[in-house]
GROMACS .gro file of C-alpha atoms in nm:
model
  332
    1MET     CA    1  16.707  11.163   6.779
    2ARG     CA    2  16.881  10.828   6.814
    3LYS     CA    3  17.204  10.793   6.619
    4ILE     CA    4  17.265  10.464   6.438
    5PHE     CA    5  17.617  10.323   6.396
    6ALA     CA    6  17.725  10.063   6.144
    7LEU     CA    7  17.964   9.803   6.281
    8PHE     CA    8  18.288   9.727   6.100
    9ALA     CA    9  18.456   9.458   6.310
   10SER     CA   10  18.808   9.323   6.297
   11LEU     CA   11  18.898   8.993   6.457
   12LEU     CA   12  19.124   8.983   6.764
   13LEU     CA   13  19.234   8.691   6.977
   14ALA     CA   14  19.194   8.718   7.354
   15LEU     CA   15  19.315   8.396   7.509
   16SER     CA   16  19.054   8.138   7.405
   17VAL     CA   17  18.776   8.392   7.349
   18SER     CA   18  18.722   8.520   6.997
   19ALA     CA   19  18.678   8.892   7.051
   20GLU     CA   20  18.522   9.109   6.785
   21LYS     CA   21  18.631   9.472   6.799
   22GLY     CA   22  18.461   9.772   6.644
   23SER     CA   23  18.542  10.142   6.685
   24TRP     CA   24  18.387  10.474   6.598
   25ASN     CA   25  18.499  10.834   6.623
   26THR     CA   26  18.256  11.126   6.648
   27SER     CA   27  18.322  11.492   6.708
   28GLU     CA   28  18.224  11.446   7.075
   29TYR     CA   29  18.369  11.108   7.174
   30LYS     CA   30  18.541  10.785   7.072
   31LEU     CA   31  18.384  10.442   7.118
   32VAL     CA   32  18.555  10.101   7.109
   33VAL     CA   33  18.349   9.782   7.143
   34TYR     CA   34  18.456   9.427   7.226
   35TYR     CA   35  18.223   9.126   7.229
   36ASN     CA   36  18.217   8.754   7.151
   37GLN     CA   37  18.038   8.698   6.821
   38ASN     CA   38  18.059   8.317   6.814
   39THR     CA   39  17.910   8.126   7.103
   40GLN     CA   40  17.698   7.827   7.206
   41PRO     CA   41  17.373   7.761   7.395
   42GLY     CA   42  17.431   7.785   7.769
   43ASP     CA   43  17.722   8.028   7.734
   44ALA     CA   44  17.696   8.408   7.753
   45ILE     CA   45  17.754   8.715   7.539
   46PHE     CA   46  17.961   8.987   7.704
   47VAL     CA   47  17.990   9.337   7.557
   48ARG     CA   48  18.259   9.582   7.664
   49LEU     CA   49  18.216   9.950   7.572
   50MET     CA   50  18.516  10.181   7.605
   51LEU     CA   51  18.427  10.549   7.570
   52GLU     CA   52  18.645  10.855   7.593
   53THR     CA   53  18.590  11.226   7.534
   54ALA     CA   54  18.808  11.534   7.524
   55ASN     CA   55  18.504  11.760   7.502
   56ASP     CA   56  18.548  11.998   7.795
   57THR     CA   57  18.175  12.067   7.818
   58LEU     CA   58  18.089  11.696   7.846
   59ILE     CA   59  18.363  11.637   8.103
   60LYS     CA   60  18.240  11.920   8.324
   61THR     CA   61  17.877  11.804   8.319
   62GLY     CA   62  17.982  11.478   8.485
   63PHE     CA   63  17.698  11.279   8.331
   64PRO     CA   64  17.758  10.901   8.333
   65CYS     CA   65  17.748  10.674   8.030
   66THR     CA   66  17.456  10.431   8.039
   67GLY     CA   67  17.320  10.164   7.809
   68THR     CA   68  17.126   9.843   7.753
   69ALA     CA   69  17.189   9.532   7.542
   70LYS     CA   70  16.908   9.312   7.409
   71LEU     CA   71  16.933   8.983   7.221
   72TYR     CA   72  16.697   8.887   6.937
   73SER     CA   73  16.673   8.598   6.695
   74GLY     CA   74  16.756   8.703   6.341
   75SER     CA   75  16.865   9.052   6.241
   76GLU     CA   76  16.567   9.259   6.352
   77ARG     CA   77  16.392   9.346   6.676
   78ALA     CA   78  16.098   9.130   6.778
   79GLU     CA   79  15.814   9.186   7.021
   80LYS     CA   80  16.009   9.015   7.298
   81ASP     CA   81  16.383   8.988   7.347
   82LEU     CA   82  16.555   8.660   7.438
   83ALA     CA   83  16.780   8.826   7.698
   84HIS     CA   84  16.853   9.179   7.812
   85SER     CA   85  17.088   9.349   8.054
   86ASP     CA   86  17.193   9.702   8.149
   87PHE     CA   87  17.553   9.815   8.126
   88TYR     CA   88  17.746   9.905   8.439
   89SER     CA   89  18.070  10.095   8.483
   90ILE     CA   90  18.382   9.893   8.567
   91SER     CA   91  18.636  10.175   8.522
   92GLU     CA   92  18.643  10.556   8.532
   93GLU     CA   93  18.949  10.769   8.463
   94SER     CA   94  18.972  11.148   8.430
   95SER     CA   95  19.246  11.395   8.352
   96ASP     CA   96  19.239  11.766   8.279
   97ASN     CA   97  19.137  11.719   7.919
   98LEU     CA   98  19.026  11.356   7.883
   99HIS     CA   99  18.764  11.136   8.047
  100LYS     CA  100  18.754  10.759   7.994
  101THR     CA  101  18.486  10.515   8.105
  102VAL     CA  102  18.450  10.140   8.050
  103LEU     CA  103  18.106   9.976   8.056
  104LEU     CA  104  18.032   9.604   8.067
  105THR     CA  105  17.729   9.381   8.047
  106GLY     CA  106  17.659   9.011   8.004
  107LEU     CA  107  17.367   8.833   7.842
  108PRO     CA  108  17.302   8.473   7.954
  109LEU     CA  109  17.210   8.226   7.681
  110SER     CA  110  16.959   7.954   7.755
  111SER     CA  111  17.090   7.604   7.690
  112TYR     CA  112  16.770   7.549   7.489
  113LEU     CA  113  16.852   7.813   7.226
  114LYS     CA  114  16.866   7.684   6.871
  115ALA     CA  115  17.167   7.725   6.649
  116GLY     CA  116  17.146   8.019   6.411
  117ASP     CA  117  17.201   8.389   6.359
  118TYR     CA  118  17.111   8.635   6.632
  119THR     CA  119  17.162   9.006   6.695
  120VAL     CA  120  17.246   9.211   7.003
  121PHE     CA  121  17.101   9.562   6.988
  122VAL     CA  122  17.303   9.805   7.199
  123THR     CA  123  17.144  10.133   7.300
  124PHE     CA  124  17.361  10.375   7.494
  125SER     CA  125  17.376  10.735   7.612
  126PRO     CA  126  17.736  10.866   7.603
  127PHE     CA  127  17.813  11.127   7.870
  128GLY     CA  128  17.448  11.230   7.900
  129MET     CA  129  17.410  11.286   7.525
  130PRO     CA  130  17.107  11.161   7.324
  131GLU     CA  131  17.085  10.785   7.277
  132ALA     CA  132  17.282  10.609   7.007
  133GLU     CA  133  17.234  10.253   6.885
  134PHE     CA  134  17.422   9.984   6.698
  135LYS     CA  135  17.378   9.613   6.620
  136LEU     CA  136  17.619   9.328   6.692
  137PRO     CA  137  17.578   9.010   6.484
  138VAL     CA  138  17.599   8.686   6.680
  139LYS     CA  139  17.624   8.327   6.560
  140ILE     CA  140  17.519   8.050   6.798
  141SER     CA  141  17.642   7.706   6.700
  142ALA     CA  142  17.475   7.377   6.789
  143LYS     CA  143  17.571   7.190   7.105
  144GLU     CA  144  17.467   6.848   7.226
  145PHE     CA  145  17.395   6.798   7.595
  146VAL     CA  146  17.420   6.475   7.791
  147LYS     CA  147  17.105   6.286   7.884
  148GLU     CA  148  17.118   6.070   8.195
  149THR     CA  149  16.900   5.885   8.442
  150ILE     CA  150  16.999   5.900   8.809
  151GLN     CA  151  16.871   5.638   9.051
  152LEU     CA  152  16.788   5.785   9.392
  153ASN     CA  153  16.773   5.583   9.712
  154ALA     CA  154  16.506   5.646   9.977
  155GLN     CA  155  16.712   5.918  10.149
  156ASN     CA  156  16.775   6.117   9.831
  157THR     CA  157  16.419   6.062   9.715
  158ALA     CA  158  16.300   6.221  10.039
  159ILE     CA  159  16.528   6.520   9.981
  160LYS     CA  160  16.424   6.564   9.618
  161THR     CA  161  16.054   6.549   9.701
  162ASN     CA  162  16.080   6.758  10.019
  163ASP     CA  163  15.800   7.015  10.009
  164SER     CA  164  15.853   7.164  10.352
  165ASN     CA  165  15.832   7.534  10.428
  166GLU     CA  166  16.198   7.523  10.539
  167ARG     CA  167  16.313   7.410  10.196
  168TRP     CA  168  16.099   7.666  10.013
  169GLN     CA  169  16.232   7.943  10.236
  170GLN     CA  170  16.587   7.833  10.149
  171ILE     CA  171  16.502   7.847   9.779
  172LYS     CA  172  16.341   8.190   9.819
  173LYS     CA  173  16.646   8.321  10.006
  174LEU     CA  174  16.892   8.201   9.742
  175ASN     CA  175  16.678   8.336   9.456
  176SER     CA  176  16.662   8.678   9.621
  177ILE     CA  177  17.044   8.679   9.630
  178LEU     CA  178  17.087   8.565   9.270
  179GLU     CA  179  16.837   8.813   9.128
  180ALA     CA  180  17.019   9.110   9.283
  181VAL     CA  181  17.219   9.324   9.039
  182ASN     CA  182  17.439   9.544   9.256
  183THR     CA  183  17.606   9.792   9.020
  184GLY     CA  184  17.876   9.873   9.275
  185SER     CA  185  17.991   9.511   9.307
  186ILE     CA  186  18.289   9.521   9.071
  187TYR     CA  187  18.516   9.254   9.215
  188CYS     CA  188  18.639   9.031   8.932
  189THR     CA  189  18.703   9.126   8.568
  190SER     CA  190  18.963   8.858   8.500
  191ALA     CA  191  18.919   8.496   8.392
  192PHE     CA  192  18.793   8.248   8.651
  193VAL     CA  193  19.004   7.956   8.770
  194PRO     CA  194  18.847   7.613   8.834
  195PRO     CA  195  18.764   7.556   9.204
  196THR     CA  196  18.962   7.230   9.212
  197PRO     CA  197  19.263   7.094   9.022
  198ALA     CA  198  19.067   6.772   8.966
  199THR     CA  199  18.969   6.698   8.607
  200ARG     CA  200  18.730   6.404   8.653
  201ARG     CA  201  18.375   6.524   8.590
  202THR     CA  202  18.087   6.303   8.691
  203SER     CA  203  17.821   6.534   8.547
  204PHE     CA  204  17.829   6.822   8.304
  205PHE     CA  205  17.663   7.158   8.263
  206ALA     CA  206  17.303   7.145   8.133
  207ASP     CA  207  17.275   6.765   8.148
  208ARG     CA  208  16.916   6.664   8.078
  209ARG     CA  209  16.836   6.447   8.379
  210VAL     CA  210  16.568   6.205   8.486
  211PHE     CA  211  16.558   6.132   8.859
  212ALA     CA  212  16.425   5.782   8.923
  213TYR     CA  213  16.279   5.773   9.275
  214SER     CA  214  16.290   5.479   9.510
  215ASN     CA  215  15.906   5.473   9.509
  216GLY     CA  216  15.890   5.410   9.134
  217LYS     CA  217  15.806   5.766   9.035
  218SER     CA  218  16.038   6.007   8.851
  219SER     CA  219  16.093   6.371   8.755
  220THR     CA  220  16.296   6.559   8.497
  221ASN     CA  221  16.566   6.810   8.583
  222LEU     CA  222  16.827   7.034   8.419
  223HIS     CA  223  17.171   7.018   8.579
  224TYR     CA  224  17.283   7.375   8.646
  225GLY     CA  225  17.656   7.321   8.697
  226ILE     CA  226  17.957   7.090   8.672
  227ASP     CA  227  18.015   6.801   8.914
  228TYR     CA  228  18.373   6.709   9.001
  229GLY     CA  229  18.419   6.359   9.141
  230ILE     CA  230  18.659   6.428   9.430
  231PRO     CA  231  18.695   6.261   9.773
  232THR     CA  232  18.539   6.410  10.084
  233GLY     CA  233  18.774   6.663  10.240
  234SER     CA  234  18.926   6.786   9.913
  235GLU     CA  235  19.000   7.158   9.906
  236VAL     CA  236  18.747   7.383   9.732
  237ARG     CA  237  18.875   7.724   9.622
  238ALA     CA  238  18.710   8.044   9.499
  239CYS     CA  239  18.703   8.070   9.121
  240GLY     CA  240  18.750   8.447   9.130
  241GLN     CA  241  18.767   8.752   9.351
  242GLY     CA  242  18.442   8.844   9.514
  243LYS     CA  243  18.220   8.871   9.819
  244VAL     CA  244  18.067   8.575  10.001
  245VAL     CA  245  17.691   8.635  10.004
  246LEU     CA  246  17.573   8.293  10.126
  247ALA     CA  247  17.746   8.032  10.343
  248GLU     CA  248  17.513   7.781  10.510
  249SER     CA  249  17.369   7.432  10.513
  250ARG     CA  250  17.071   7.379  10.280
  251ILE     CA  251  16.840   7.077  10.254
  252THR     CA  252  16.907   7.006   9.886
  253THR     CA  253  17.258   7.138   9.830
  254GLY     CA  254  17.412   7.067  10.172
  255TRP     CA  255  17.689   7.296  10.293
  256SER     CA  256  17.688   7.569  10.030
  257VAL     CA  257  17.869   7.890   9.938
  258CYS     CA  258  17.771   8.165   9.694
  259ILE     CA  259  18.016   8.436   9.583
  260GLU     CA  260  17.925   8.762   9.408
  261HIS     CA  261  18.179   8.863   9.138
  262LEU     CA  262  18.010   9.129   8.924
  263PRO     CA  263  17.662   9.283   8.909
  264GLY     CA  264  17.434   8.982   8.851
  265LEU     CA  265  17.726   8.734   8.828
  266TYR     CA  266  17.760   8.468   9.101
  267SER     CA  267  17.942   8.139   9.153
  268LEU     CA  268  17.807   7.858   9.372
  269TYR     CA  269  17.967   7.559   9.543
  270TYR     CA  270  17.749   7.275   9.679
  271HIS     CA  271  17.758   6.953   9.886
  272MET     CA  272  18.064   7.045  10.092
  273SER     CA  273  18.155   6.879  10.422
  274GLU     CA  274  18.294   7.194  10.583
  275LEU     CA  275  18.295   7.569  10.516
  276LYS     CA  276  18.598   7.793  10.560
  277VAL     CA  277  18.428   8.129  10.492
  278GLY     CA  278  18.128   8.326  10.616
  279VAL     CA  279  17.886   8.580  10.474
  280GLY     CA  280  18.057   8.912  10.412
  281ASP     CA  281  18.406   8.768  10.366
  282MET     CA  282  18.607   8.900  10.071
  283VAL     CA  283  18.795   8.631   9.879
  284LYS     CA  284  19.048   8.622   9.599
  285ALA     CA  285  19.080   8.364   9.322
  286GLY     CA  286  19.228   8.048   9.473
  287ASP     CA  287  19.132   8.122   9.833
  288LEU     CA  288  19.016   7.819  10.033
  289ILE     CA  289  18.639   7.839  10.092
  290GLY     CA  290  18.554   7.484  10.202
  291LEU     CA  291  18.610   7.110  10.183
  292SER     CA  292  18.419   6.883   9.947
  293GLY     CA  293  18.172   6.626  10.067
  294ALA     CA  294  17.841   6.453   9.999
  295THR     CA  295  17.593   6.663  10.198
  296GLY     CA  296  17.242   6.729  10.073
  297LEU     CA  297  17.116   6.546   9.766
  298ALA     CA  298  17.426   6.354   9.660
  299THR     CA  299  17.487   6.001   9.537
  300GLY     CA  300  17.855   6.024   9.636
  301PRO     CA  301  18.132   6.268   9.729
  302HIS     CA  302  18.166   6.546   9.475
  303LEU     CA  303  18.178   6.922   9.423
  304HIS     CA  304  17.901   7.094   9.231
  305TRP     CA  305  18.030   7.420   9.073
  306GLU     CA  306  17.771   7.653   8.924
  307VAL     CA  307  17.766   8.002   8.771
  308ARG     CA  308  17.461   8.226   8.747
  309LEU     CA  309  17.428   8.537   8.533
  310ASN     CA  310  17.116   8.746   8.581
  311MET     CA  311  16.955   8.443   8.748
  312GLU     CA  312  17.020   8.215   8.448
  313ALA     CA  313  17.252   7.917   8.494
  314VAL     CA  314  17.538   7.945   8.243
  315SER     CA  315  17.834   7.722   8.163
  316PRO     CA  316  18.120   7.772   8.411
  317ASP     CA  317  18.366   7.676   8.135
  318PHE     CA  318  18.281   7.998   7.949
  319PHE     CA  319  18.427   8.207   8.231
  320VAL     CA  320  18.773   8.049   8.248
  321SER     CA  321  18.878   8.268   7.953
  322ASP     CA  322  18.904   8.647   7.911
  323PHE     CA  323  18.526   8.691   7.919
  324THR     CA  324  18.539   9.067   7.993
  325PHE     CA  325  18.803   9.124   7.719
  326GLU     CA  326  19.030   9.292   7.973
  327GLN     CA  327  19.347   9.145   7.825
  328ALA     CA  328  19.230   9.209   7.468
  329ALA     CA  329  19.169   9.575   7.553
  330GLN     CA  330  19.506   9.613   7.723
  331ALA     CA  331  19.680   9.465   7.419
  332ARG     CA  332  19.523   9.702   7.167
   0.00000   0.00000   0.00000
């Protein structure tokens, strides 16, 4: 039988992230939950579960804690969820009479979500025990996104309309990387740092774009990242610790790098003039990974910085705060 918890949350401050905290004690284990209740379209909802047990029988069985989070509009389940993600372990600690485990998951929010009240349903199995469930209320506030028209010359029009097998194979390769959720890839649980000290942005996350082609035709497009207007040759640095899983020249994005940070969480860097890393390299936050440029589809020198969570493009700005609630948990 599934056990249902009621959530009584108290507000904490974790850097610039508003972290809601709830806790429960049962005869078998203790559970503490952190998550961000207030958010915007294009951001994410992260949920941190901290479980511990002193039950000798549970400790000896060695069963892991597992769980799933699902987002719905309103306060009740619907036929289809708006986002879902499994929890993964980011920390395990055992002593003679106490076992602690920390689980984390992130739910990407489409930039097209409407403002309103939502609910995350968390279902979890603590230490191999029967499933338990609780609900986390979420409020998504309205956000306006920039609309822009970009004029493309003949060269960029040719790139944008390129329908070659080579380009489709590049897209397929990148998608296969971004859709991978490797539960053992726990590299970065701290806040990201911007990949450049520059502050001038020439385009923003989730801009609603119209590309005007040189032949008079046009197409619509959603901008998946942030563009920094920086000169060719400017240093580009990793936003967080992780593993380089792509480093190559692509038709549309030019010299490109993709870094894996957590299961399903990747950062991307496009249009560079030179790469300083290769596939398989391990990097730390601030490590040099390349030099900016204007390769691929670009109207001028710039760096495109993008973050993907479970394939969905999400706002990079969200991740420059304590998005895993690591500092909030340490301060409790």
